[in-house]
Amino acid sequence: MFSPHSMELCPPPSHLEEEFKALFTTECLLFLHELISTFDEEVDQVLRLRVSRKAHLDLSGGLPNFLETTSHIRRDPEWRVLPVPPRLQRRHVDIGDLAPCDTQRFIKALLSPAQGIQVDFDDGNCPTYFNQIKGIHNVLKAVDNQFPDVPHISQAPVLMLRPRAWNMVEHNMMVKGKEVPGPLFDFGLLMFHCGKTLYENKSGPFFYLSKVESFMEARLWNKIFVWTQEKLGLPLGCIKATVLIENVLAAFEMEEILFELRDHSAGLNCGIWDYSASFVNKFGHRHNFLLPDRSKYVNMEKRFLRSYMDLLVQTCHRRGALATGGMAAMLLPQDPLSNSYQRVLATVTRLKLLEIKAGVDGFMVYDLSLIEPMQKLFQLHTKGDNQLHQLRNDVSVTPDDLLTMPSGGVTLYGLKYNIGVGILFINAWLSGNGHFFHRGQVEDSATAEISRSQVWQWIRHQTRLEDDPRVVNRQLVTDLVLEVLMELREMDPSDRSKQRLNTAADMFLEVVLKRDFPEFITSYLNQDHTFLSSQDCRLVEAVDTDVPRHKL
């Protein structure tokens, strides 16, 4: 038992009293208290290990490499991950970035022909108290078949639950005098309320794990899975998790990550923008790691990204694990007969065909209209449920392949685009939203990360524009922020919107002008007074689904 003084939970947000009561039962609070008390110190340890590794790289000037201490794992040809359950064998197209607090979109996804749904409490979600409680309760409703006219959980697209990453904390719960780790809050509630039902219906529990940087972090997740299964009376190995390789350091430990999670692995995932931003995170102050304009020079065809995807597919398939690609963020125009519709579809098809030919077993789309065209792409170019037979023995990836930056410069367009995305993301967060729509595609924390990372790095290196005589510095970025603000204000001239945009612009400048690079924009914002003070019921109620939303 726990003392009532050792756990504190804020009262429910306005209009969520019933959902709060359904989630935070006495039994659930006991479970959360024990889960968090058991693993809280180890979460702190993996975060300290990140700081230590970064300091070592900075002090030594060294570069990551495949680990000598774990070479026996890589050299052993025998071990495999356990086969995944039937519902995970064929997942060609998942819906990505779905924040489940958006009830309307969540229901549309459950009714869609997608094979899976990335139920996202991380990149595409703003973790207000309202959003977390509403989102987790919506998952519970879906699992318990409480949404009218929605398929039974055993027939609906499989739920791939993505809790927050290690860097995020939950401000509204404290255990033993400390704010609790966001991922343990999310994972604990989801497992306690949904784990058994998902298992009994052969539909889970399945997870995505974000921003894992080392095999030690995978080892901690595995310990959490084992403990949780034992505590809830579930069979060992019933939890399956896909690890997102979103960090350059993790790219050198993919086999070790699979090995640590071999009883619980659903494979690995690669995505372009968080991974690219991690180079700035780890090596951004080094001139030879200057990342050129992403709008012109950074794509999955470049050596460092293509090598990363090839290595991920090869590693997974060698060990019997599934390899999934990133998310198509582009949105199809409404008129299927228009030239713009055909152009967007052709672009998405070309990029996703590259991933299919590299051997991926599936990938994600945001726009529900892209599900069936992308499923047809798999049917045309692959045979069977997955591509596990594609062992990619033609691949031999070296550290140089993974660490060589693409050539190219910085354009004025690319600089302004990054500034716009950065400001609009912070503006979305201040509105209680984790993603927004801009220039025909969805933007979330991954694109915000690469955007603000590049602006910070270009200022740091006083990079000269290739299509303009000016240098990227404080003054130029400040001037362009004002220019971008003028353009954005025209889209919504209301006083409230102007004020929030001004605040977002000030916060963006603060982030990109800092002497030391803030590691994650989400944790930076999550700790910021402006964001914290904005989280009252007047602002967060608008994220619920009864409010008219974008067509998607």
Coordinates of C-alpha atoms in Angstrom, one line a residue:
M1 CA 0.0 0.0 0.0
F2 CA 1.1 3.6 -0.4
S3 CA 0.6 6.6 1.8
P4 CA -1.8 9.2 0.4
H5 CA 0.9 11.7 1.0
S6 CA 3.4 9.9 -1.3
M7 CA 1.2 10.4 -4.4
E8 CA -0.4 13.6 -5.6
L9 CA -2.8 14.0 -8.5
C10 CA -4.3 17.2 -9.8
P11 CA -8.1 17.5 -10.0
P12 CA -9.6 16.7 -13.4
P13 CA -9.7 19.2 -16.2
S14 CA -13.1 20.9 -16.7
H15 CA -15.7 18.6 -18.5
L16 CA -13.6 15.4 -18.0
E17 CA -14.8 14.5 -14.5
E18 CA -16.3 11.2 -15.6
E19 CA -13.4 10.2 -17.7
F20 CA -11.0 11.0 -14.8
K21 CA -13.1 8.9 -12.4
A22 CA -13.1 6.0 -14.8
L23 CA -9.3 6.1 -15.2
F24 CA -8.0 6.9 -11.8
T25 CA -9.6 4.1 -9.7
T26 CA -8.0 3.1 -6.4
E27 CA -6.6 -0.1 -8.0
C28 CA -5.1 1.9 -10.9
L29 CA -3.5 4.4 -8.6
L30 CA -1.9 1.6 -6.6
F31 CA -0.6 0.1 -9.8
L32 CA 0.8 3.5 -11.1
H33 CA 2.4 4.2 -7.7
E34 CA 4.2 0.9 -7.7
L35 CA 5.2 1.1 -11.4
I36 CA 6.6 4.6 -11.0
S37 CA 8.3 3.9 -7.7
T38 CA 10.0 0.8 -9.1
F39 CA 11.4 2.5 -12.3
D40 CA 11.6 6.2 -11.6
E41 CA 15.3 6.1 -10.6
E42 CA 16.2 4.0 -13.6
V43 CA 14.5 6.6 -15.9
D44 CA 16.7 9.2 -14.4
Q45 CA 19.8 7.0 -14.9
V46 CA 19.1 6.6 -18.7
L47 CA 18.7 10.4 -19.0
R48 CA 22.0 10.9 -17.1
L49 CA 23.6 8.4 -19.4
R50 CA 22.6 10.5 -22.4
V51 CA 24.2 13.6 -20.9
S52 CA 27.3 11.6 -20.1
R53 CA 27.6 10.2 -23.6
K54 CA 27.1 13.7 -25.2
A55 CA 29.8 15.2 -22.9
H56 CA 32.2 12.4 -23.8
L57 CA 31.7 13.0 -27.5
D58 CA 32.1 16.8 -27.0
L59 CA 35.3 16.4 -24.9
S60 CA 36.9 13.8 -27.0
G61 CA 35.8 15.1 -30.4
G62 CA 35.1 11.5 -31.2
L63 CA 32.4 9.9 -33.3
P64 CA 30.0 7.0 -32.7
N65 CA 30.9 3.6 -33.9
F66 CA 29.5 0.1 -33.6
L67 CA 30.2 -1.0 -30.0
E68 CA 33.2 -3.2 -29.3
T69 CA 31.7 -4.4 -26.0
T70 CA 28.6 -5.8 -27.7
S71 CA 30.3 -7.2 -30.8
H72 CA 29.5 -10.8 -29.7
I73 CA 25.8 -10.0 -30.1
R74 CA 26.3 -8.8 -33.7
R75 CA 28.6 -11.7 -34.6
D76 CA 26.2 -14.4 -33.2
P77 CA 24.2 -15.5 -36.3
E78 CA 21.7 -17.7 -34.3
W79 CA 19.5 -15.4 -32.2
R80 CA 16.2 -14.1 -33.4
V81 CA 13.4 -12.1 -32.0
L82 CA 10.2 -14.0 -31.2
P83 CA 7.7 -14.1 -34.1
V84 CA 5.1 -11.4 -33.9
P85 CA 1.4 -12.3 -33.5
P86 CA -0.7 -12.8 -36.6
R87 CA -2.3 -9.3 -36.4
L88 CA 1.2 -7.7 -36.8
Q89 CA 2.4 -9.9 -39.6
R90 CA 0.7 -7.8 -42.3
R91 CA 0.8 -4.1 -41.6
H92 CA 1.6 -2.4 -44.9
V93 CA -0.1 0.9 -44.1
D94 CA -0.6 2.5 -40.7
I95 CA -2.2 5.8 -39.9
G96 CA 0.5 8.0 -38.3
D97 CA 0.5 10.9 -35.8
L98 CA -3.1 10.2 -34.6
A99 CA -3.6 12.0 -31.3
P100 CA -6.5 10.0 -29.7
C101 CA -7.9 13.1 -27.9
D102 CA -9.3 14.0 -31.4
T103 CA -12.3 11.7 -31.1
Q104 CA -13.6 12.4 -34.5
R105 CA -10.4 11.5 -36.3
F106 CA -9.8 8.5 -34.0
I107 CA -13.3 7.1 -35.0
K108 CA -12.6 7.7 -38.7
A109 CA -9.3 5.8 -38.3
L110 CA -11.0 2.9 -36.6
L111 CA -13.5 2.8 -39.5
S112 CA -10.7 3.0 -42.2
P113 CA -9.1 0.2 -44.2
A114 CA -5.7 0.8 -42.6
Q115 CA -4.0 -2.2 -41.0
G116 CA -2.8 -0.2 -38.0
I117 CA -3.1 3.1 -36.2
Q118 CA -0.2 4.9 -34.5
V119 CA -2.1 6.1 -31.4
D120 CA 0.1 8.9 -30.6
F121 CA 0.8 10.5 -27.2
D122 CA 4.1 11.8 -28.4
D123 CA 5.1 13.6 -31.7
G124 CA 1.6 14.4 -33.0
N125 CA 0.1 15.2 -29.6
C126 CA 0.3 18.1 -27.3
P127 CA 0.4 16.6 -23.7
T128 CA -1.9 18.8 -21.9
Y129 CA -3.7 17.2 -19.0
F130 CA -6.9 17.4 -20.9
N131 CA -5.4 15.7 -24.0
Q132 CA -3.8 12.9 -22.0
I133 CA -6.9 12.0 -20.1
K134 CA -9.3 12.4 -23.0
G135 CA -6.9 10.4 -25.3
I136 CA -6.3 7.5 -22.9
H137 CA -10.0 7.3 -22.1
N138 CA -10.8 7.2 -25.9
V139 CA -8.4 4.3 -26.3
L140 CA -10.2 2.6 -23.4
K141 CA -13.6 3.2 -25.2
A142 CA -12.2 1.8 -28.4
V143 CA -10.8 -1.3 -26.7
D144 CA -14.1 -1.9 -24.8
N145 CA -16.1 -1.4 -28.0
Q146 CA -18.0 1.7 -26.7
F147 CA -17.9 3.8 -29.9
P148 CA -21.2 3.2 -31.8
D149 CA -20.9 1.5 -35.3
V150 CA -17.1 1.1 -34.9
P151 CA -15.7 -2.5 -35.6
H152 CA -14.9 -4.7 -32.6
I153 CA -11.3 -4.2 -31.5
S154 CA -10.4 -7.6 -33.0
Q155 CA -11.5 -6.4 -36.4
A156 CA -10.6 -2.7 -36.3
P157 CA -7.1 -1.6 -37.4
V158 CA -4.6 -2.7 -34.7
L159 CA -3.7 -0.1 -32.1
M160 CA 0.0 0.7 -31.9
L161 CA 0.1 2.8 -28.7
R162 CA 2.9 5.4 -28.5
P163 CA 3.5 6.8 -25.0
R164 CA 5.6 9.9 -24.5
A165 CA 9.4 9.6 -24.7
W166 CA 11.8 9.5 -21.7
N167 CA 12.4 13.3 -21.9
M168 CA 8.8 14.2 -21.1
V169 CA 7.3 14.6 -17.6
E170 CA 3.7 14.6 -16.4
H171 CA 3.2 17.7 -14.4
N172 CA -0.1 16.7 -12.9
M173 CA 1.0 13.7 -10.9
M174 CA 3.8 13.5 -8.3
V175 CA 5.1 10.3 -6.6
K176 CA 7.3 10.7 -3.6
G177 CA 7.7 14.4 -4.2
K178 CA 8.7 14.2 -7.9
E179 CA 6.8 14.8 -11.1
V180 CA 6.5 11.5 -12.8
P181 CA 8.0 10.4 -16.1
G182 CA 5.5 11.0 -18.9
P183 CA 6.0 7.5 -20.5
L184 CA 5.3 5.7 -17.3
F185 CA 2.1 7.7 -16.8
D186 CA 0.9 6.9 -20.3
F187 CA 2.1 3.3 -20.4
G188 CA 0.8 2.5 -16.9
L189 CA -2.7 3.8 -17.6
L190 CA -2.9 2.1 -21.0
M191 CA -1.7 -1.2 -19.7
F192 CA -3.8 -1.3 -16.6
H193 CA -7.1 -0.5 -18.4
C194 CA -6.5 -2.0 -21.8
G195 CA -3.7 -4.6 -21.7
K196 CA -5.8 -7.7 -20.7
T197 CA -8.7 -6.9 -23.1
L198 CA -6.3 -6.4 -26.0
Y199 CA -4.5 -9.6 -25.2
E200 CA -7.7 -11.6 -24.9
N201 CA -8.8 -10.3 -28.4
K202 CA -5.4 -11.1 -29.9
S203 CA -5.0 -7.4 -30.7
G204 CA -2.2 -6.3 -28.4
P205 CA -0.9 -4.8 -26.3
F206 CA 1.3 -3.3 -28.9
F207 CA 3.5 -0.2 -28.6
Y208 CA 5.7 2.3 -30.4
L209 CA 8.8 3.5 -28.3
S210 CA 10.0 6.9 -29.3
K211 CA 13.5 8.5 -29.1
V212 CA 15.3 5.5 -27.7
E213 CA 19.0 6.3 -27.9
S214 CA 20.8 3.2 -26.7
F215 CA 20.4 -0.5 -25.9
M216 CA 20.4 0.4 -22.2
E217 CA 17.2 2.3 -22.8
A218 CA 15.8 -0.7 -24.6
R219 CA 16.8 -2.9 -21.6
L220 CA 14.9 -0.6 -19.3
W221 CA 11.8 -0.9 -21.4
N222 CA 12.1 -4.6 -21.4
K223 CA 12.3 -4.7 -17.6
I224 CA 9.2 -2.5 -17.5
F225 CA 7.4 -4.9 -19.8
V226 CA 8.3 -8.0 -17.8
W227 CA 7.3 -6.4 -14.5
T228 CA 4.0 -5.1 -15.9
Q229 CA 3.1 -8.5 -17.4
E230 CA 3.8 -10.3 -14.1
K231 CA 1.9 -7.6 -12.1
L232 CA -1.2 -7.8 -14.4
G233 CA -1.1 -11.6 -14.8
L234 CA -0.4 -11.5 -18.5
P235 CA 1.8 -14.0 -20.4
L236 CA 5.5 -13.1 -20.7
G237 CA 6.1 -11.7 -24.2
C238 CA 2.6 -10.7 -25.0
I239 CA 3.6 -7.0 -25.1
K240 CA 5.2 -6.2 -28.5
A241 CA 7.0 -2.9 -29.2
T242 CA 8.4 -1.2 -32.3
V243 CA 11.4 1.0 -31.5
L244 CA 11.7 4.2 -33.5
I245 CA 15.4 4.7 -34.5
E246 CA 15.2 8.5 -34.3
N247 CA 18.8 9.1 -33.1
V248 CA 22.1 8.8 -34.8
L249 CA 23.6 7.0 -31.7
A250 CA 20.8 4.4 -31.8
A251 CA 21.6 3.7 -35.5
F252 CA 24.9 2.1 -34.3
E253 CA 23.1 -0.1 -31.7
M254 CA 20.1 -1.5 -33.7
E255 CA 21.0 -5.1 -33.3
E256 CA 21.6 -4.6 -29.5
I257 CA 18.3 -2.9 -29.2
L258 CA 16.5 -5.8 -30.9
F259 CA 18.5 -8.2 -28.7
E260 CA 17.4 -6.5 -25.5
L261 CA 13.7 -6.6 -26.6
R262 CA 13.9 -10.0 -28.4
D263 CA 10.9 -11.4 -26.5
H264 CA 8.9 -8.2 -26.9
S265 CA 10.1 -6.9 -30.3
A266 CA 7.7 -5.9 -33.1
G267 CA 10.7 -4.5 -35.0
L268 CA 12.3 -1.1 -35.7
N269 CA 11.1 2.0 -37.5
C270 CA 13.0 4.7 -39.5
G271 CA 11.9 8.3 -40.0
I272 CA 13.6 11.2 -41.6
W273 CA 13.3 14.3 -39.6
D274 CA 13.9 13.4 -35.9
Y275 CA 16.8 11.3 -37.1
S276 CA 18.3 14.2 -39.1
A277 CA 17.7 16.6 -36.2
S278 CA 19.7 14.3 -33.9
F279 CA 22.9 15.1 -35.9
V280 CA 22.5 18.7 -34.8
N281 CA 21.6 17.6 -31.3
K282 CA 24.8 15.5 -31.0
F283 CA 27.3 17.2 -33.3
G284 CA 25.7 20.5 -34.4
H285 CA 28.6 22.7 -33.1
R286 CA 31.0 20.8 -35.4
H287 CA 31.3 22.5 -38.9
N288 CA 31.7 19.2 -40.7
F289 CA 28.2 18.2 -39.5
L290 CA 26.5 21.3 -41.0
L291 CA 23.2 20.0 -42.4
P292 CA 22.2 21.7 -45.6
D293 CA 18.8 23.1 -46.5
R294 CA 16.3 20.2 -45.8
S295 CA 13.8 21.6 -48.3
K296 CA 16.4 21.2 -51.1
Y297 CA 19.2 18.8 -50.1
V298 CA 17.9 16.3 -47.5
N299 CA 15.8 13.3 -48.4
M300 CA 15.9 9.5 -48.1
E301 CA 17.9 9.3 -51.3
K302 CA 20.9 10.9 -49.7
R303 CA 23.7 8.6 -48.6
F304 CA 23.4 9.1 -44.8
L305 CA 19.7 8.5 -44.8
R306 CA 19.6 5.8 -47.4
S307 CA 22.4 3.9 -45.5
Y308 CA 20.4 4.2 -42.3
M309 CA 17.3 2.8 -43.9
D310 CA 19.2 0.0 -45.6
L311 CA 21.0 -1.0 -42.4
L312 CA 17.7 -0.9 -40.5
V313 CA 16.0 -3.3 -43.0
Q314 CA 19.0 -5.6 -43.1
T315 CA 19.3 -5.7 -39.3
C316 CA 15.6 -6.4 -38.7
H317 CA 15.2 -9.1 -41.4
R318 CA 18.4 -10.9 -40.3
R319 CA 16.9 -11.2 -36.8
G320 CA 13.3 -12.0 -37.9
A321 CA 12.0 -8.5 -37.0
L322 CA 9.8 -6.3 -39.0
A323 CA 11.2 -3.0 -40.5
T324 CA 8.9 -0.1 -41.0
G325 CA 9.4 3.2 -42.8
G326 CA 8.4 6.7 -42.0
M327 CA 5.2 8.7 -42.5
A328 CA 4.0 10.3 -45.7
A329 CA 3.1 13.8 -44.4
M330 CA 1.6 15.2 -47.6
L331 CA -2.1 15.8 -47.9
L332 CA -4.1 15.0 -51.1
P333 CA -6.1 17.9 -52.5
Q334 CA -9.9 17.3 -52.4
D335 CA -10.4 17.1 -56.2
P336 CA -9.1 13.7 -57.5
L337 CA -9.2 15.0 -61.1
S338 CA -7.0 18.0 -60.4
N339 CA -3.4 18.3 -61.5
S340 CA -2.3 19.1 -57.9
Y341 CA -3.9 15.8 -56.7
Q342 CA -2.1 13.8 -59.3
R343 CA 1.2 15.6 -58.5
V344 CA 1.0 14.9 -54.8
L345 CA 0.0 11.3 -55.3
A346 CA 2.9 10.8 -57.8
T347 CA 5.4 12.4 -55.3
V348 CA 4.2 10.2 -52.4
T349 CA 4.2 7.1 -54.6
R350 CA 7.8 7.7 -55.8
L351 CA 9.1 8.2 -52.2
K352 CA 7.2 5.3 -50.7
L353 CA 8.3 3.0 -53.6
L354 CA 11.9 3.7 -52.6
E355 CA 11.1 2.4 -49.1
I356 CA 9.3 -0.7 -50.5
K357 CA 12.2 -1.5 -52.8
A358 CA 14.6 -1.1 -49.8
G359 CA 12.6 -3.9 -48.2
V360 CA 10.4 -2.2 -45.6
D361 CA 7.4 -4.2 -44.4
G362 CA 5.1 -1.2 -44.0
F363 CA 5.0 2.6 -43.4
M364 CA 2.6 5.3 -42.2
V365 CA 0.4 7.9 -43.9
Y366 CA -1.4 10.8 -42.3
D367 CA -4.1 11.4 -44.9
L368 CA -6.7 8.7 -44.8
S369 CA -7.2 9.1 -48.5
L370 CA -3.7 7.7 -49.1
I371 CA -4.3 4.4 -47.3
E372 CA -5.7 2.5 -50.3
P373 CA -3.3 3.8 -53.0
M374 CA -0.4 2.9 -50.8
Q375 CA -1.8 -0.6 -50.0
K376 CA -2.1 -1.1 -53.8
L377 CA 1.5 -0.1 -54.1
F378 CA 2.5 -3.0 -51.7
Q379 CA 0.2 -5.4 -53.6
L380 CA 1.9 -4.5 -56.9
H381 CA 5.5 -4.6 -55.8
T382 CA 5.6 -7.2 -53.0
K383 CA 4.4 -10.7 -52.4
G384 CA 2.9 -12.0 -49.1
D385 CA 2.3 -10.4 -45.8
N386 CA 5.7 -8.8 -45.4
Q387 CA 9.2 -8.7 -46.8
L388 CA 11.1 -10.6 -44.1
H389 CA 12.6 -12.8 -46.9
Q390 CA 14.4 -9.7 -48.2
L391 CA 17.7 -10.1 -46.2
R392 CA 19.5 -7.3 -48.0
N393 CA 22.8 -9.2 -48.2
D394 CA 23.9 -6.6 -50.8
V395 CA 24.2 -4.0 -48.0
S396 CA 27.4 -3.3 -46.1
V397 CA 27.0 -0.1 -44.2
T398 CA 30.1 1.6 -42.7
P399 CA 30.3 4.4 -40.0
D400 CA 31.3 6.8 -42.9
D401 CA 28.0 6.0 -44.7
L402 CA 26.0 6.9 -41.7
L403 CA 28.0 10.0 -40.7
T404 CA 28.7 11.7 -44.0
M405 CA 26.5 14.8 -44.4
P406 CA 25.0 15.6 -47.8
S407 CA 26.6 18.5 -49.8
G408 CA 24.6 21.6 -50.4
G409 CA 24.0 25.1 -49.0
V410 CA 21.2 27.1 -47.4
T411 CA 18.5 29.0 -49.3
L412 CA 16.5 32.0 -48.2
Y413 CA 13.3 30.0 -48.9
G414 CA 14.6 27.1 -46.7
L415 CA 15.5 29.4 -43.9
K416 CA 12.0 31.1 -44.0
Y417 CA 10.3 27.8 -44.3
N418 CA 12.1 26.5 -41.2
I419 CA 11.2 29.7 -39.3
G420 CA 7.6 29.4 -40.3
V421 CA 7.3 25.7 -39.2
G422 CA 9.0 26.5 -35.9
I423 CA 6.7 29.4 -35.0
L424 CA 3.6 27.6 -36.1
F425 CA 4.5 24.5 -34.0
I426 CA 4.9 26.5 -30.9
N427 CA 1.7 28.4 -31.7
A428 CA -0.1 25.0 -32.0
W429 CA 1.3 23.9 -28.7
L430 CA 0.0 27.1 -27.0
S431 CA -3.4 26.2 -28.5
G432 CA -3.2 22.6 -27.1
N433 CA -2.5 20.9 -30.4
G434 CA 0.5 18.7 -31.3
H435 CA 0.4 19.2 -35.0
F436 CA -0.9 21.6 -37.7
F437 CA -1.4 21.9 -41.4
H438 CA 1.0 24.0 -43.5
R439 CA 1.5 24.2 -47.3
G440 CA -0.2 21.0 -48.1
Q441 CA 1.2 18.7 -45.4
V442 CA 0.9 17.9 -41.7
E443 CA 3.7 19.2 -39.5
D444 CA 4.5 17.9 -36.0
S445 CA 7.3 17.9 -33.4
A446 CA 9.6 16.0 -35.8
T447 CA 9.5 18.7 -38.4
A448 CA 9.6 21.4 -35.7
E449 CA 12.8 19.7 -34.4
I450 CA 14.6 19.7 -37.7
S451 CA 13.4 23.2 -38.5
R452 CA 14.6 24.9 -35.2
S453 CA 17.7 22.7 -35.2
Q454 CA 18.8 23.9 -38.6
V455 CA 18.2 27.6 -37.8
W456 CA 20.2 27.3 -34.6
Q457 CA 23.0 25.5 -36.5
W458 CA 23.1 28.0 -39.4
I459 CA 23.3 30.9 -36.9
R460 CA 26.1 29.1 -35.0
H461 CA 28.2 28.6 -38.1
Q462 CA 27.4 32.0 -39.7
T463 CA 26.3 30.2 -42.8
R464 CA 26.2 32.2 -46.0
L465 CA 23.0 31.9 -48.1
E466 CA 23.6 30.4 -51.6
D467 CA 21.0 32.6 -53.3
D468 CA 21.5 35.8 -51.4
P469 CA 24.6 37.8 -50.3
R470 CA 23.6 37.7 -46.6
V471 CA 24.9 35.5 -43.8
V472 CA 22.5 33.7 -41.4
N473 CA 22.9 35.5 -38.1
R474 CA 20.8 36.9 -35.2
Q475 CA 19.8 40.0 -37.1
L476 CA 18.7 38.2 -40.3
V477 CA 16.7 35.6 -38.4
T478 CA 15.0 38.3 -36.3
D479 CA 14.1 40.3 -39.4
L480 CA 12.8 37.1 -41.1
V481 CA 10.7 36.2 -38.1
L482 CA 9.0 39.6 -38.3
E483 CA 8.5 39.0 -42.1
V484 CA 7.0 35.5 -41.5
L485 CA 4.8 36.9 -38.7
M486 CA 3.3 39.5 -41.0
E487 CA 2.4 36.7 -43.5
L488 CA 0.9 34.4 -40.8
R489 CA -1.1 37.2 -39.3
E490 CA -2.9 37.8 -42.6
M491 CA -4.2 34.2 -42.4
D492 CA -5.9 34.9 -39.0
P493 CA -6.1 38.6 -38.1
S494 CA -8.0 38.1 -34.7
D495 CA -6.4 39.8 -31.7
R496 CA -6.1 36.5 -29.8
S497 CA -4.4 34.8 -32.7
K498 CA -2.0 37.7 -33.1
Q499 CA -1.0 37.7 -29.5
R500 CA -0.4 33.9 -29.5
L501 CA 1.7 34.1 -32.7
N502 CA 3.8 37.0 -31.2
T503 CA 4.4 34.8 -28.1
A504 CA 5.3 31.8 -30.3
A505 CA 7.7 34.0 -32.3
D506 CA 9.4 35.2 -29.2
M507 CA 9.8 31.7 -27.9
F508 CA 11.2 30.5 -31.2
L509 CA 13.8 33.2 -31.2
E510 CA 14.7 32.3 -27.7
V511 CA 15.3 28.6 -28.7
V512 CA 17.4 29.3 -31.8
L513 CA 19.5 32.0 -30.2
K514 CA 20.5 30.0 -27.2
R515 CA 24.2 29.5 -26.6
D516 CA 23.7 25.8 -25.9
F517 CA 21.3 23.7 -28.0
P518 CA 18.1 22.7 -26.2
E519 CA 18.0 18.9 -26.6
F520 CA 14.3 18.6 -27.4
I521 CA 11.9 21.3 -28.4
T522 CA 9.0 19.4 -26.7
S523 CA 10.7 19.1 -23.3
Y524 CA 11.8 22.8 -23.6
L525 CA 8.2 23.8 -24.3
N526 CA 6.8 21.4 -21.7
Q527 CA 8.8 23.1 -19.0
D528 CA 8.1 26.6 -20.1
H529 CA 6.0 28.9 -18.0
T530 CA 4.1 30.3 -21.0
F531 CA 2.9 26.9 -21.9
L532 CA 2.2 25.7 -18.4
S533 CA 0.2 28.8 -17.5
S534 CA -1.9 28.4 -20.7
Q535 CA -3.2 25.0 -19.7
D536 CA -6.6 26.0 -18.2
C537 CA -9.9 24.7 -19.4
R538 CA -10.7 27.7 -21.5
L539 CA -7.8 26.9 -23.9
V540 CA -7.7 23.1 -23.9
E541 CA -11.4 22.3 -24.3
A542 CA -11.1 23.3 -28.0
V543 CA -9.1 20.2 -28.9
D544 CA -12.1 17.9 -28.4
T545 CA -13.9 16.6 -31.4
D546 CA -17.2 18.4 -31.1
V547 CA -15.5 21.5 -32.6
P548 CA -15.4 21.6 -36.4
R549 CA -12.0 20.5 -37.6
H550 CA -9.9 20.0 -40.8
K551 CA -11.4 17.5 -43.2
L552 CA -8.8 14.9 -42.1

